[in-house]
Coordinates of C-alpha atoms and ligand atoms in Angstrom, one line a residue:
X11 CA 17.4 91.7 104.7
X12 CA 18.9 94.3 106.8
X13 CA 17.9 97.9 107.9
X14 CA 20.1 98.3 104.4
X15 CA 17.7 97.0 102.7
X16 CA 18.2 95.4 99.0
X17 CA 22.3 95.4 98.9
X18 CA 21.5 95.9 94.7
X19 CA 19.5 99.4 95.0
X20 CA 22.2 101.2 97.3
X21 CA 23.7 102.1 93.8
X22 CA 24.1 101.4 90.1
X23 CA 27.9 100.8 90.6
X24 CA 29.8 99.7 93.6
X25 CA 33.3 100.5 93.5
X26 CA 35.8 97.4 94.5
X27 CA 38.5 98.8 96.2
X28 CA 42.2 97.4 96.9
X29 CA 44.4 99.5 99.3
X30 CA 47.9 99.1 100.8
X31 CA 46.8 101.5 103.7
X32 CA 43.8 102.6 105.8
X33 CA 44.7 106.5 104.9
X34 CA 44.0 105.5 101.1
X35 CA 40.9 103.8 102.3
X36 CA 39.8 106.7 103.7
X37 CA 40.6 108.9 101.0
X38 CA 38.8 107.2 98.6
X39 CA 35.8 106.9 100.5
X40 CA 35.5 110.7 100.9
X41 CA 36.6 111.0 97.0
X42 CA 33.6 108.5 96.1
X43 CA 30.7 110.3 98.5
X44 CA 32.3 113.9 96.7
X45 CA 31.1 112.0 93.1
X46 CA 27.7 110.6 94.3
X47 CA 28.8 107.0 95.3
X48 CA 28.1 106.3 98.7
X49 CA 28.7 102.7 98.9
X50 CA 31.9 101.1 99.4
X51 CA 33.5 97.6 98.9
X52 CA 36.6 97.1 100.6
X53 CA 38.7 94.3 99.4
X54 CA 40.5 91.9 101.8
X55 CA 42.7 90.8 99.2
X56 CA 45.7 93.3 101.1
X57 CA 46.5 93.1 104.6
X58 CA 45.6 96.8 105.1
X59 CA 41.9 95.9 103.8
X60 CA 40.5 95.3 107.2
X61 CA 42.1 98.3 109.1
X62 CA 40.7 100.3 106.0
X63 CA 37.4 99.0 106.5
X64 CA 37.5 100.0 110.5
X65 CA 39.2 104.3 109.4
X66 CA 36.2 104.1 106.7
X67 CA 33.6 103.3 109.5
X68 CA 34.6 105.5 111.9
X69 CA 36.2 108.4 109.8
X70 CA 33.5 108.1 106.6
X71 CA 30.2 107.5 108.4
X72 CA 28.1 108.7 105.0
X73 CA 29.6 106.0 103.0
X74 CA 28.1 102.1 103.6
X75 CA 31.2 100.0 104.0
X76 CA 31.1 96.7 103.0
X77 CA 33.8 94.1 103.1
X78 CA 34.8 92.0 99.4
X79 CA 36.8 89.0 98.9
X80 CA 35.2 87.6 101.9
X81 CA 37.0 83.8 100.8
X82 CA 37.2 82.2 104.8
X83 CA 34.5 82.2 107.9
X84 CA 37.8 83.8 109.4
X85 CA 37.3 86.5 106.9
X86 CA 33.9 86.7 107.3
X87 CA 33.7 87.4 111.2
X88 CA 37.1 89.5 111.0
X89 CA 35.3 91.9 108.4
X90 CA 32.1 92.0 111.0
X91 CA 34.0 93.2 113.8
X92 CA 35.9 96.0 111.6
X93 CA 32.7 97.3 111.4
X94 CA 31.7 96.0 107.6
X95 CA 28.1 96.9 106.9
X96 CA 27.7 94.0 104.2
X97 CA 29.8 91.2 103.3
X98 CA 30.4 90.0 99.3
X99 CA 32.3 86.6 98.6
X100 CA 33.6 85.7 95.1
X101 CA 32.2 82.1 95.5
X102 CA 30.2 79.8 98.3
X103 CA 30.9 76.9 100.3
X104 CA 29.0 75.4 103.5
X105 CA 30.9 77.0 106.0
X106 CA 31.6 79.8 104.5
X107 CA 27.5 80.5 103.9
X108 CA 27.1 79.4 107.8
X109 CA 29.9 82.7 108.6
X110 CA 28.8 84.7 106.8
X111 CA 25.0 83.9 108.4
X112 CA 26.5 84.2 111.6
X113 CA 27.9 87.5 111.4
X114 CA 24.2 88.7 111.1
X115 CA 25.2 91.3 108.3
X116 CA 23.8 91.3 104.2
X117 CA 25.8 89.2 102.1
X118 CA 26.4 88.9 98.0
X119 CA 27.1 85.3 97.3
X120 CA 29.2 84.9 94.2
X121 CA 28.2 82.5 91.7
X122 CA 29.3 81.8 88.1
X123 CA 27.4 78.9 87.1
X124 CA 23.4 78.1 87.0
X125 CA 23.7 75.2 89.7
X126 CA 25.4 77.7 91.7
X127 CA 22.6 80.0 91.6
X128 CA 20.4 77.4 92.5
X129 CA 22.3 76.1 95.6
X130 CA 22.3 80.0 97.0
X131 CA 18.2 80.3 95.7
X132 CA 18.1 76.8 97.6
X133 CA 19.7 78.5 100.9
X134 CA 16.9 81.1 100.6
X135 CA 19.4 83.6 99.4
X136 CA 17.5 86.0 95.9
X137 CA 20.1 88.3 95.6
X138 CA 24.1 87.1 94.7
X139 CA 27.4 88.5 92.7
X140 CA 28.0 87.4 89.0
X141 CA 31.6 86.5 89.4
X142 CA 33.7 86.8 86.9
X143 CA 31.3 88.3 84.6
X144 CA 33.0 88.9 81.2
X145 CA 34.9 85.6 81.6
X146 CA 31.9 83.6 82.9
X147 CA 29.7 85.0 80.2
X148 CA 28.9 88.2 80.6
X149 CA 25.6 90.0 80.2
X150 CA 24.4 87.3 77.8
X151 CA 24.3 84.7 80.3
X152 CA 22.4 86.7 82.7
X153 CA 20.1 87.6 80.3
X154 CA 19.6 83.8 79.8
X155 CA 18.7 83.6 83.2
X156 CA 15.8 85.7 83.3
X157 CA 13.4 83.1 82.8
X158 CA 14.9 80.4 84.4
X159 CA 15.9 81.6 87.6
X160 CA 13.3 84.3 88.0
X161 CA 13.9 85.2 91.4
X162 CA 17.4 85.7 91.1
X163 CA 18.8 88.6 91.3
X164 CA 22.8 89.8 90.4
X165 CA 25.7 92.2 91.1
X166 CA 27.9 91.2 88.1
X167 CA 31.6 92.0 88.5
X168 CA 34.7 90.9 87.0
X169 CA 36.0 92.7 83.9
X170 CA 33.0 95.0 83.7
X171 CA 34.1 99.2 82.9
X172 CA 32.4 102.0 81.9
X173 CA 31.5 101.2 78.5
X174 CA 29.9 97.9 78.8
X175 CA 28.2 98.6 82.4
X176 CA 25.1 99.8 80.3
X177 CA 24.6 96.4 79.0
X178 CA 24.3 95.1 82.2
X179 CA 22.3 97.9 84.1
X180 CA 19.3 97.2 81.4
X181 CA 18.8 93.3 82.1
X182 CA 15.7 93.1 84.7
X183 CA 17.9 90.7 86.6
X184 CA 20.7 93.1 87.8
X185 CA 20.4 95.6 90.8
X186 CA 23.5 96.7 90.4
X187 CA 27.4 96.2 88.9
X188 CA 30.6 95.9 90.8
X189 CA 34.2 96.8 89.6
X190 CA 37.6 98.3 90.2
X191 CA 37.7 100.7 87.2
X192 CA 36.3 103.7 89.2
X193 CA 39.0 103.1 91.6
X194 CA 42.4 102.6 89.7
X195 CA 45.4 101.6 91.7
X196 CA 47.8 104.8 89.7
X197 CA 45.1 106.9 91.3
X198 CA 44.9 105.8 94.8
X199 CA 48.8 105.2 95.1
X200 CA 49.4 108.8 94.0
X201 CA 46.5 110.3 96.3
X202 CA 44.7 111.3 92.8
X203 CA 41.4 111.8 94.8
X204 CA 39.6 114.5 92.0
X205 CA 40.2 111.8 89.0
X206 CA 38.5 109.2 91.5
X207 CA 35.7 111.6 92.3
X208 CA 35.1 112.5 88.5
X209 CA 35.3 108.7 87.5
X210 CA 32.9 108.2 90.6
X211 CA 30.5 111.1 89.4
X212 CA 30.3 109.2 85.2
X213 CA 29.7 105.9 87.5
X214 CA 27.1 107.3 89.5
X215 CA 25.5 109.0 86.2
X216 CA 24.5 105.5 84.9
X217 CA 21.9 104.9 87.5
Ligands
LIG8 C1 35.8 91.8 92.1 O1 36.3 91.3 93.0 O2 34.6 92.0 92.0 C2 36.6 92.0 90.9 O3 38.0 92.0 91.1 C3 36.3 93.3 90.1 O4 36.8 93.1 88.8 P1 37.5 94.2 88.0 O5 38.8 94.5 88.6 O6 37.7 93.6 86.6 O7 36.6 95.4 87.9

């Protein structure tokens, strides 16, 4: 654990993020902190997602920045030297789990599956993503998992939007849930920062 502490108490919802330029990174950190979110996952899925990740930091210094769709060790030490606060990966391999050990920074595993959540409680790791939630079996399965795996403890994204969030946010085994819907692309491309704040504000409400 970092000086961030738990990665699953920095808020009930963290926003996913996709960009196509740093600018929009920027402006949607600044429209998140204006609704109460002040925790960021920046997506590497577009090449502007690392250079976003580097404005955020330097322009945004309220919000934690955290790099998602960490897939490679490339990824993983790229996102570290943008200045990425914490790291989340959709799944887990062996060299990815040695990059993203090496960067030094908190990490969010992803897992799907119960011997995937035991190979990450194996590598001493409690806390993990749920990824894809609603496809993988949403908050049932995780509720299932309470006994079994008792130490783990999950970010479910993946399908998850304001309406169903609640069902998640009660089990005792999530911290937290991850998802794009407070962020939509319409919004960002058109600079639509006061819907993103308002749809940041409802997220931030279900803490
Ligand atoms: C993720 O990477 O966590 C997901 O893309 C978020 O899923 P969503 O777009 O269905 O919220």
């Amino acid at each position: 654990m970092s000086e961030l502490g738990s990665l699953l108490t920095l808020s009930p919802v963290v926003p996913v993020v996709v960009v196509d330029t740093a600018e929009q990174g920027v402006g949607v950190a600044k429209a998140l902190v204006a609704g109460g979110i002040k925790v960021i996952e920046m997506t590497l899925r577009t090449p502007a997602g690392l250079e976003a990740i580097r404005a955020i930091a330097d322009e945004v210094p309220e919000i934690v920045v955290g790099a998602g769709t960490v897939t490679t060790p490339q990824r993983a030490a790229d996102a570290a030297a943008a200045g990425s606060q914490f790291l989340v990966s959709p799944g887990l391999t062996p060299s990815l789990l040695a990059a993203m050990k090496d960067t030094g920074l908190p990490f969010l595993p992803g897992t799907a599956t119960v011997s995937e959540v035991l190979s990450v409680l194996e590598a001493g790791i409690t806390e993990m993503k749920f990824f894809p939630a609603e496809q993988s079996g949403g908050a049932p399965f995780l509720s299932g998992l309470v006994t079994v795996t008792p130490d783990a403890r999950f970010c479910p994204t993946g399908g998850i939007r304001v309406n169903t969030a609640p069902d998640y946010l009660k089990l005792a085994n999530v911290g937290c849930i991850g998802g794009t819907w407070l962020t939509p692309a319409d919004a960002i491309a058109a600079g639509d920062w006061e819907r993103i704040t308002k749809l940041a504000a409802e997220a931030a409400a279900l803490g």
